[in-house]
mmCIF file of C-alpha atoms and ligand atoms in Angstrom:
data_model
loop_
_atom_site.group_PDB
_atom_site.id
_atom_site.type_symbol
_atom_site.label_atom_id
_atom_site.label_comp_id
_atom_site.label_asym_id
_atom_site.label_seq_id
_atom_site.Cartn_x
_atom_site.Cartn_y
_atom_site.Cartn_z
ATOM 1 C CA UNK A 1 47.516 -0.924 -24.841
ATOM 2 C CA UNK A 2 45.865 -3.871 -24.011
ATOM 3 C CA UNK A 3 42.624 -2.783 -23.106
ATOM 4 C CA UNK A 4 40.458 -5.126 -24.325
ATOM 5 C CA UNK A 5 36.582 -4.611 -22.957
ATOM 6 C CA UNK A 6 36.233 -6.586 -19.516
ATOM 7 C CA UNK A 7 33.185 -7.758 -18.000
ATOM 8 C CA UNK A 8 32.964 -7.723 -14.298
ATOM 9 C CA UNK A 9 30.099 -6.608 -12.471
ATOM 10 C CA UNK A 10 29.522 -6.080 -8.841
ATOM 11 C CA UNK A 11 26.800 -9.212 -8.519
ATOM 12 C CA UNK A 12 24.228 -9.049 -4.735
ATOM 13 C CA UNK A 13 23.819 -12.773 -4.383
ATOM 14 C CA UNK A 14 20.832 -13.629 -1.969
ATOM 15 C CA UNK A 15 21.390 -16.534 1.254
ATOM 16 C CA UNK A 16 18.861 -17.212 3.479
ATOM 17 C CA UNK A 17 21.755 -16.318 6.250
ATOM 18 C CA UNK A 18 21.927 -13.114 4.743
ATOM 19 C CA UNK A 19 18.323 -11.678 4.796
ATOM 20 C CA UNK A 20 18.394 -13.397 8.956
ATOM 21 C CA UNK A 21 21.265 -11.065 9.387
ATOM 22 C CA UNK A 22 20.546 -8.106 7.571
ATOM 23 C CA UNK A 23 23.665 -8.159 5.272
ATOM 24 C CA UNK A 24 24.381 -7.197 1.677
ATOM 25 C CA UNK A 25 26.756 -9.699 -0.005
ATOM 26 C CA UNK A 26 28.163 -8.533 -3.455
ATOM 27 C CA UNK A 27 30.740 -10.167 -5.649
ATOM 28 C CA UNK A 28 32.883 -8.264 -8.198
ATOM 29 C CA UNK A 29 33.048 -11.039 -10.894
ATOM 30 C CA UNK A 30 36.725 -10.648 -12.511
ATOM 31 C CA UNK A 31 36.045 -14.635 -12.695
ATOM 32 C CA UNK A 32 33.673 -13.382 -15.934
ATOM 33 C CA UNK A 33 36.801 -11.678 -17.405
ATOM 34 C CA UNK A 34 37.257 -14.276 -19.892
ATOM 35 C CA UNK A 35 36.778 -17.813 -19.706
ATOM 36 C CA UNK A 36 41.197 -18.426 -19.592
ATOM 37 C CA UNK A 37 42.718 -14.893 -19.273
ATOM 38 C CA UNK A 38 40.592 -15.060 -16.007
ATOM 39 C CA UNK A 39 40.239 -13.064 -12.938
ATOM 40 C CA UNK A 40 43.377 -11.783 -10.937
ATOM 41 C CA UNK A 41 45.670 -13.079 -13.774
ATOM 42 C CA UNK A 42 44.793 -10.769 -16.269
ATOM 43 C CA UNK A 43 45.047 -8.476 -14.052
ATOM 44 C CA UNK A 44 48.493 -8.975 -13.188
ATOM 45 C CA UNK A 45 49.562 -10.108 -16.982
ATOM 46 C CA UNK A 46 47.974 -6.883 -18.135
ATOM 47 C CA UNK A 47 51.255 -4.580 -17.308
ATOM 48 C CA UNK A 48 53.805 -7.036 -18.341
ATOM 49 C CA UNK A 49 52.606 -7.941 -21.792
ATOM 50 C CA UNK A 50 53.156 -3.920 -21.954
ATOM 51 C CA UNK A 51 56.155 -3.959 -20.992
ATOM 52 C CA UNK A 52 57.408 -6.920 -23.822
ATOM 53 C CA UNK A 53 56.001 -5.074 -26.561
ATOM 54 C CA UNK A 54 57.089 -1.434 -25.529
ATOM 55 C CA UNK A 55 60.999 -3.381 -25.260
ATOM 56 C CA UNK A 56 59.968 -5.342 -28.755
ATOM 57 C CA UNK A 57 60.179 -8.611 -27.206
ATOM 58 C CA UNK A 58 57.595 -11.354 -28.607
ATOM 59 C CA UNK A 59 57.839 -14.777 -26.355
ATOM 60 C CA UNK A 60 56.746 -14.373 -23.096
ATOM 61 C CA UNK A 61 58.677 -16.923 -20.735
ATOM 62 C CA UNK A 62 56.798 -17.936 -17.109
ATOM 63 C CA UNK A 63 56.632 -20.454 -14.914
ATOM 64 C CA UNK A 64 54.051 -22.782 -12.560
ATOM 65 C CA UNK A 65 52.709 -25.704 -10.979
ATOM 66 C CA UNK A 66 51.243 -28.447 -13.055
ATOM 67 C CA UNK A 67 47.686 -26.721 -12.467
ATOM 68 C CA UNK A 68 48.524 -23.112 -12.784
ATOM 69 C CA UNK A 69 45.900 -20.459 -13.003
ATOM 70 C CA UNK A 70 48.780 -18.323 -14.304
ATOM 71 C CA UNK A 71 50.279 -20.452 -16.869
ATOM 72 C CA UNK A 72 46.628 -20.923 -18.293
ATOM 73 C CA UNK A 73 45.959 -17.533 -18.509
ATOM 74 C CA UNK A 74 49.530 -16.689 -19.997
ATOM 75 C CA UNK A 75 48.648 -19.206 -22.722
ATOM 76 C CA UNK A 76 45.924 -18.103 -23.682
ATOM 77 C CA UNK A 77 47.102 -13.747 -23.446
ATOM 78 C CA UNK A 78 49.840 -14.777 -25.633
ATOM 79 C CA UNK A 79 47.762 -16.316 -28.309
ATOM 80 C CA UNK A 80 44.771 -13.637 -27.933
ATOM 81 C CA UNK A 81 47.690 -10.780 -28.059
ATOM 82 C CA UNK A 82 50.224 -12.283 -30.606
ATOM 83 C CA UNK A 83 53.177 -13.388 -28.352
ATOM 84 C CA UNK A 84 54.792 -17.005 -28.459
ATOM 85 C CA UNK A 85 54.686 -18.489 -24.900
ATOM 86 C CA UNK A 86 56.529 -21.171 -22.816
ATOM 87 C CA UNK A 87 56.403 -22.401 -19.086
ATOM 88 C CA UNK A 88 58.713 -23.851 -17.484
ATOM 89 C CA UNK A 89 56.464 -27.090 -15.495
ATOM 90 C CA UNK A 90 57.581 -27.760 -11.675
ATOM 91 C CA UNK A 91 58.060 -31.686 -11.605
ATOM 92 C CA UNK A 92 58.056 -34.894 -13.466
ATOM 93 C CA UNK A 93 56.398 -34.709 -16.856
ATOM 94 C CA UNK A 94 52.700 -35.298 -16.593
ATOM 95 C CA UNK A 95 49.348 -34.690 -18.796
ATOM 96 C CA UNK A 96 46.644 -33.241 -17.073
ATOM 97 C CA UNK A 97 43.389 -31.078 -18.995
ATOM 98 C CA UNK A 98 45.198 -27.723 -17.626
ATOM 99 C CA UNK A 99 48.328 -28.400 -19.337
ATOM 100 C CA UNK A 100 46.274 -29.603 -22.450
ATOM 101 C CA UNK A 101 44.625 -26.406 -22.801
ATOM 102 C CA UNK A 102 47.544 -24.494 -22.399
ATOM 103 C CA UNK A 103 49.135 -26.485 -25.299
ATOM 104 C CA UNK A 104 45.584 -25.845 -27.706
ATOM 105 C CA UNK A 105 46.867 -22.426 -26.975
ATOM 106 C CA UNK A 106 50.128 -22.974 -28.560
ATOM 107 C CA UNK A 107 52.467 -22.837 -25.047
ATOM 108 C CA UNK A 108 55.936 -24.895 -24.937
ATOM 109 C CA UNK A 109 56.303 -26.397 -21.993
ATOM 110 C CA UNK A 110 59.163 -27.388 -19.859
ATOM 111 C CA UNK A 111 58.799 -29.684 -17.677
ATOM 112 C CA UNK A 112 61.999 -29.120 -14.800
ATOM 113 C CA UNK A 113 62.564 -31.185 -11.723
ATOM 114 C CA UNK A 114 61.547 -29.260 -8.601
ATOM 115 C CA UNK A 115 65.265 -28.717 -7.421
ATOM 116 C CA UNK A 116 66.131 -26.970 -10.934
ATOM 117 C CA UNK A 117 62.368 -24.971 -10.238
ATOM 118 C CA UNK A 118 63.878 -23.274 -7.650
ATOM 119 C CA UNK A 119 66.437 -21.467 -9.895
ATOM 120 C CA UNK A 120 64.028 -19.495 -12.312
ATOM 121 C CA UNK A 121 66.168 -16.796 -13.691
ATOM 122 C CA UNK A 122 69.095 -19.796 -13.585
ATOM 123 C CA UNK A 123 66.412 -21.938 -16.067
ATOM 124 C CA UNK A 124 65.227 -19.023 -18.219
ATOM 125 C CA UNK A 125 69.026 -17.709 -18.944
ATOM 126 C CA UNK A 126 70.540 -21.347 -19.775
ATOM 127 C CA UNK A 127 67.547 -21.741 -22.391
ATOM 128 C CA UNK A 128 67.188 -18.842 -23.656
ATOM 129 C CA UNK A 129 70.762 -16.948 -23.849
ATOM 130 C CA UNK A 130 70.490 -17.167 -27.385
ATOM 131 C CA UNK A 131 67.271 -15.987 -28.121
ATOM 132 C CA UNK A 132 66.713 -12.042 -28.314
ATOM 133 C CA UNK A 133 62.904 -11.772 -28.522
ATOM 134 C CA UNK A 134 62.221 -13.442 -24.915
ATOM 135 C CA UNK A 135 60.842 -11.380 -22.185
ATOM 136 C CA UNK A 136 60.364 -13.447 -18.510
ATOM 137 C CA UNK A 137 57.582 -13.057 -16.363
ATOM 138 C CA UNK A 138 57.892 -14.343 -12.672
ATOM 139 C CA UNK A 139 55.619 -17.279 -11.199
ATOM 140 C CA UNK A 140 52.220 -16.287 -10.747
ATOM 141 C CA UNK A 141 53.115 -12.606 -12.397
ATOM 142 C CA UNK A 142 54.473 -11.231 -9.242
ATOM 143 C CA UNK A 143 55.874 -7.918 -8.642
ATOM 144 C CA UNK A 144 55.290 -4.262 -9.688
ATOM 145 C CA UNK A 145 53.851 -4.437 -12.296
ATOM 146 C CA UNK A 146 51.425 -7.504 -11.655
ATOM 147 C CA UNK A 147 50.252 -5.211 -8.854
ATOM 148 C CA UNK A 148 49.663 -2.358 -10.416
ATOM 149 C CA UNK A 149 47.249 -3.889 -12.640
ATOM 150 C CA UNK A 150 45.125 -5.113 -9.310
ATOM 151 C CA UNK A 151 44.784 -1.480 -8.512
ATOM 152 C CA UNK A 152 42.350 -1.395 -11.117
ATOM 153 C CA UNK A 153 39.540 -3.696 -9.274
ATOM 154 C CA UNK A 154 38.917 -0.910 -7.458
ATOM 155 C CA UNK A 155 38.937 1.515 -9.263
ATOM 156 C CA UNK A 156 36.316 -0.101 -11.114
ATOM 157 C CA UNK A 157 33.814 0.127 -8.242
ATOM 158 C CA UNK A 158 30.105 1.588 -8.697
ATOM 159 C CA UNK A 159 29.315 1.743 -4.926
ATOM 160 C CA UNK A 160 30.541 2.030 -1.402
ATOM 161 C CA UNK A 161 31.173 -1.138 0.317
ATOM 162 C CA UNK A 162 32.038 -1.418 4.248
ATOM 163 C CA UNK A 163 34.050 -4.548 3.858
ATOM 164 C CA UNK A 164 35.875 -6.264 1.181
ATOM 165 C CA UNK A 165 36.980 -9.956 0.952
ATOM 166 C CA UNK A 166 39.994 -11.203 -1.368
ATOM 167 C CA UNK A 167 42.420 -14.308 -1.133
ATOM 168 C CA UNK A 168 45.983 -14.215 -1.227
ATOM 169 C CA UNK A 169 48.574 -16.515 -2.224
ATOM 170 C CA UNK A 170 51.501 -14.304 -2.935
ATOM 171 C CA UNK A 171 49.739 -11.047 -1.620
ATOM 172 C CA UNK A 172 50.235 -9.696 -4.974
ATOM 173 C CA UNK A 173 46.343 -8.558 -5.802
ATOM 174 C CA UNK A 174 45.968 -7.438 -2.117
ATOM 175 C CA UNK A 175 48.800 -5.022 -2.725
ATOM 176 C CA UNK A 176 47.138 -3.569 -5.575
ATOM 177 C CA UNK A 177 44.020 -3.714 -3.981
ATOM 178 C CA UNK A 178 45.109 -1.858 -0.812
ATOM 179 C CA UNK A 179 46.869 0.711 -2.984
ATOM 180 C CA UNK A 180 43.908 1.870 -4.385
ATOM 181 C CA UNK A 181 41.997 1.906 -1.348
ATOM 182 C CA UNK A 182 44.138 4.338 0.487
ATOM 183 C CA UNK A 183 43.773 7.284 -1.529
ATOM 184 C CA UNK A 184 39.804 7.407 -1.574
ATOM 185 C CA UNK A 185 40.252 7.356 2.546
ATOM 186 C CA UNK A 186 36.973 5.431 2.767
ATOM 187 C CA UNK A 187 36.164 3.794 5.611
ATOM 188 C CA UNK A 188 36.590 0.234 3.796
ATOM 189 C CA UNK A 189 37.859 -2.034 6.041
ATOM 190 C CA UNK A 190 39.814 -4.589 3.659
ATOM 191 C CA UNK A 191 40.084 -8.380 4.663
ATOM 192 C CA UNK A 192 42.800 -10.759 3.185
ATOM 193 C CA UNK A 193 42.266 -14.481 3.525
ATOM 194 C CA UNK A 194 45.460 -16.091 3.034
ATOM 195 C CA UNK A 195 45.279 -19.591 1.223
ATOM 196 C CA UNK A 196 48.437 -21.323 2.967
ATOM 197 C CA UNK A 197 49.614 -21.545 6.168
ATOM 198 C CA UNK A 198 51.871 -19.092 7.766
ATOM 199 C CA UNK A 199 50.888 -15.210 7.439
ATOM 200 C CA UNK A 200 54.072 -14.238 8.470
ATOM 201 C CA UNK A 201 56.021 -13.998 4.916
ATOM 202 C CA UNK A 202 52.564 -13.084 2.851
ATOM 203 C CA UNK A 203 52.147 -9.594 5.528
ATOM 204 C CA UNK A 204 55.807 -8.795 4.477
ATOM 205 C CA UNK A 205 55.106 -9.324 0.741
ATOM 206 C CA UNK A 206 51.996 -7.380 0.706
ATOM 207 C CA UNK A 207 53.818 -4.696 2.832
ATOM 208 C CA UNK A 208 56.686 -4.473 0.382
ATOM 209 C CA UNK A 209 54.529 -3.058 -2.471
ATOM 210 C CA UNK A 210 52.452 -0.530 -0.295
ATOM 211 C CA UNK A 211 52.723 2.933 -1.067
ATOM 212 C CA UNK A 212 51.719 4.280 2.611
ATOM 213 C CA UNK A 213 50.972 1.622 5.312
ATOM 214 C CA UNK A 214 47.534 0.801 6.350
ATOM 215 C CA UNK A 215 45.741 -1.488 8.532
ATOM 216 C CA UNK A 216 44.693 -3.986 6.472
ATOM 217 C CA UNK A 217 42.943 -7.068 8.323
ATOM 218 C CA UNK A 218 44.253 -10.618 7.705
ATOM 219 C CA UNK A 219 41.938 -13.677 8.320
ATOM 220 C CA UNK A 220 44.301 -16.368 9.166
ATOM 221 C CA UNK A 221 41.511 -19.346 9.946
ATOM 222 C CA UNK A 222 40.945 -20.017 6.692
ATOM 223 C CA UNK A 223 43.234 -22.103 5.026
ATOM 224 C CA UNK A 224 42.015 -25.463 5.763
ATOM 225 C CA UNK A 225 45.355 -26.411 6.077
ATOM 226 C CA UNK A 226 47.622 -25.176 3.894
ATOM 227 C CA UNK A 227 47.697 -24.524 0.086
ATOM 228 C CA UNK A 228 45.380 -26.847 -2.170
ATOM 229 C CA UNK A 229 44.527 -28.317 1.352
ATOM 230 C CA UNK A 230 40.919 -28.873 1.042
ATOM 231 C CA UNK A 231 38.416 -30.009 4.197
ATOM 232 C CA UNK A 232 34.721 -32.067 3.940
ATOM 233 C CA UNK A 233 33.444 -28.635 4.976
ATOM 234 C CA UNK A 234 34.552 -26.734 2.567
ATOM 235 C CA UNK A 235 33.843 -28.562 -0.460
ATOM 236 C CA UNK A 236 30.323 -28.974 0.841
ATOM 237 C CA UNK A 237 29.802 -24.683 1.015
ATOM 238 C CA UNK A 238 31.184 -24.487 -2.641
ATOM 239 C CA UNK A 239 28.474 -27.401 -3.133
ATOM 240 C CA UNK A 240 26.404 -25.146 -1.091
ATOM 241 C CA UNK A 241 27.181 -22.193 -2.696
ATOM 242 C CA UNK A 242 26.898 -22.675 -6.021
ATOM 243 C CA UNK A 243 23.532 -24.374 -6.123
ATOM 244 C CA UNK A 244 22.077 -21.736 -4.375
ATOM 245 C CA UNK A 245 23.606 -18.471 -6.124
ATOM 246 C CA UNK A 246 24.796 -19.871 -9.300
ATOM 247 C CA UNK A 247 28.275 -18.720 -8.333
ATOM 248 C CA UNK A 248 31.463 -21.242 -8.591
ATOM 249 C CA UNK A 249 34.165 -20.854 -6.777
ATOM 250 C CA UNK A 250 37.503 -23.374 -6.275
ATOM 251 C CA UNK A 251 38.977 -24.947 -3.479
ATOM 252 C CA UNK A 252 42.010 -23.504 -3.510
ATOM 253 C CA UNK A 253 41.543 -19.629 -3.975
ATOM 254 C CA UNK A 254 38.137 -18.315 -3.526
ATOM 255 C CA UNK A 255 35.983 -20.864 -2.403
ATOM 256 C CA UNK A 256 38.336 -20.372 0.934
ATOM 257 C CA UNK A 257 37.395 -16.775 0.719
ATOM 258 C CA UNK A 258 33.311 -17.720 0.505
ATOM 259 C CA UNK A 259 33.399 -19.824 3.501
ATOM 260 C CA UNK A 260 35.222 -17.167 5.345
ATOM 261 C CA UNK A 261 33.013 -14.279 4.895
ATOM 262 C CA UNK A 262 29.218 -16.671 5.216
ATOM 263 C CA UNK A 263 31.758 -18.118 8.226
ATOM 264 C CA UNK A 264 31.780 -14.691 9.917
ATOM 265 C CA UNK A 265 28.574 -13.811 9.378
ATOM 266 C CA UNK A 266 27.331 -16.474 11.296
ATOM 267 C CA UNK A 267 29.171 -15.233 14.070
ATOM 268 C CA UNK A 268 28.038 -11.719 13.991
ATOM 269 C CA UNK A 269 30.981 -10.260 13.006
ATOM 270 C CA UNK A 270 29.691 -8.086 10.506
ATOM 271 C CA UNK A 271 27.088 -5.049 12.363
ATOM 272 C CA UNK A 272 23.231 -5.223 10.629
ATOM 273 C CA UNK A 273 23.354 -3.829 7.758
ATOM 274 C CA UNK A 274 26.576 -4.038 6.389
ATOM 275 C CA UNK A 275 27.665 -4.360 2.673
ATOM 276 C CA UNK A 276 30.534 -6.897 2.224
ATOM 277 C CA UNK A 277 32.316 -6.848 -1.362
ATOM 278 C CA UNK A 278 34.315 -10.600 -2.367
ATOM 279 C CA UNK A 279 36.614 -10.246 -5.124
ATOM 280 C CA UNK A 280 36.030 -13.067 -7.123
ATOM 281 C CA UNK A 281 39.553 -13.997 -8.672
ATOM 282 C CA UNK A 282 38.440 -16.523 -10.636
ATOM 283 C CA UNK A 283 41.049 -19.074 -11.542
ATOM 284 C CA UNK A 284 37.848 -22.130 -11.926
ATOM 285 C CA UNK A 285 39.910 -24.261 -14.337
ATOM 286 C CA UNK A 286 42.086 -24.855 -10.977
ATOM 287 C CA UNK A 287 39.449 -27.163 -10.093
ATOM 288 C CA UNK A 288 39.818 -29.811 -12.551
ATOM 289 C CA UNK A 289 42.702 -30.759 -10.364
ATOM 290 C CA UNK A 290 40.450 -31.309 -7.683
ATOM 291 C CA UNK A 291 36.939 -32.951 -8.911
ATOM 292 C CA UNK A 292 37.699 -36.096 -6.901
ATOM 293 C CA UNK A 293 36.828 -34.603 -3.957
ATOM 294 C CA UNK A 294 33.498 -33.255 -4.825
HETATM 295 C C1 PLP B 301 46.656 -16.821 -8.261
HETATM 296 C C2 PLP B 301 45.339 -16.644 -7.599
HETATM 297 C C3 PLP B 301 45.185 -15.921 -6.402
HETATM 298 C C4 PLP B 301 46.351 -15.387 -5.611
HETATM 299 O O1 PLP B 301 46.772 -14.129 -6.037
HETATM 300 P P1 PLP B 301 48.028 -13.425 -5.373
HETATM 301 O O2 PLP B 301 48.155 -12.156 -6.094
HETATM 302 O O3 PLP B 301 49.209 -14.330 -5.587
HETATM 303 O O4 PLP B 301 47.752 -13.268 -3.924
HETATM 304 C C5 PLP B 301 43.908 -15.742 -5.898
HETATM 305 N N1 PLP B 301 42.837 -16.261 -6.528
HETATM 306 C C6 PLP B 301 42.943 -16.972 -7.658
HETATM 307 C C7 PLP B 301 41.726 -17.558 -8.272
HETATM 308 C C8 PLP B 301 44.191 -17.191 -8.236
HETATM 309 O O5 PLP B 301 44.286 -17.933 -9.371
#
């Protein structure tokens, strides 16, 4: 139903660490998705904007932090696709050139104090009880059906990869992810990086929309201290990193992902030889937030 054409092709950037080591380093570019509607969160709007049109309902209601990948990409689905959109905003009323954008898009926002955040179906039924045409989509897209549209990454793949890389904040795309590996029984060994602190809660999440269990690997050294927690070191790799492969990636999501994989490298985790896949997520407007440190 919405099927519009996607771009995202499985990209073998070259690193001088990578021809010492023998290893093949390809990125699956769902960042080039389109330039809003990007990476992971089309995937996981995909499925829901189904579901409001097949149950004839025509504002799509969502929420997010001031600097939301989601609430972006929700913007600008709705306007692409023909919905009405609104956020609800955790915190004081602010401008920033995410929320901007999402407004050129023609979202509403609410902004709601954090305490009142917490309470999402709470918000979404005290505006909207009157309103008949709203449909509400959970922070970030979570759930089922946000999941089930990450199964397609996979699916999309050309070639065989021994490893692949992805981050995870709610564990959402891993799910997916994971899904689809287990029925080609590959030997893929898949790699989560989580972006905040505390594994714990993200391995039940991502273990909650499994179909079968599977050892899955999780890479816990890699948050740089928790979410949006950023470190000299890694905001001189994405320096790195982009100049030499012409690849951007954020602070917060996959530039965390990056450093973990060249990381390991470096310490011979990966056998000569090997073919590591990152899923790029993409969510690069995220790092307006963030240009101070740079
Ligand atoms: C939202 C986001 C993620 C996290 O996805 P989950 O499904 O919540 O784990 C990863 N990368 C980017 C770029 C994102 O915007």
């Amino acid at each position: 139903m919405f099927d519009f054409e996607i771009y995202s092709p499985e990209e073998e950037i070259k690193l001088p660490l990578l021809q010492q080591k023998a290893i093949k380093w390809f990125i699956k570019r769902d960042d080039l998705i389109h330039p809003f509607i990007s990476g992971n969160k089309w995937r996981k709007l995909k499925y829901n904007l189904e579901k409001a049109t097949l149950s004839k309902k025509n504002h799509l209601i969502s929420f997010g932090g001031a600097y939301s990948n989601h609430i972006l990409a929700l913007a600008a689905a709705g306007a692409k696709f023909g919905f009405k959109t609104t956020a609800f905003i955790r915190g004081e009323e602010v401008k920033n050139e995410m929320l901007r954008l999402c407004q050129i898009f023609g979202m509403q926002l609410i902004f709601v104090t954090r305490e009142a955040y917490q309470y999402k179906r709470n918000l979404y039924n005290t505006y909207f009880s009157d309103e008949k045409d709203t449909f509400f989509i959970d922070e970030g897209g979570a759930g089922k059906d946000a999941e089930k549209g990450c199964r397609e990454i996979i699916n999309e793949l050309k070639q065989h990869y021994d490893y692949i890389f992805c981050a995870a904040g709610t564990g959402t795309t891993a799910a997916g992810i994971i899904n689809s590996i287990i029925p080609l029984q590959h030997n893929t060994s898949f790699h989560v990086v989580p972006v905040l602190k505390g594994y714990e809660i993200l391995k039940n999440d991502i273990n909650n929309l499994l179909d079968n269990s599977y050892n899955y690997h999780i890479q816990d050294n890699y948050h740089f201290g928790g979410y949006a927690k950023t470190k000299p070191e890694l905001i001189n790799f994405i320096k790195y990193f982009a100049s030499e492969t012409g690849i951007l990636t954020d602070p917060v999501y996959t530039g965390k992902v990056a450093y973990c994989i060249h990381d390991l490298i470096q310490k011979d985790f990966f056998p000569p030889n090997s073919k590591i896949l990152m899923i790029h997520t993409g969510g690069l407007f995220g790092i307006l937030g963030m240009l101070d440190r740079f």
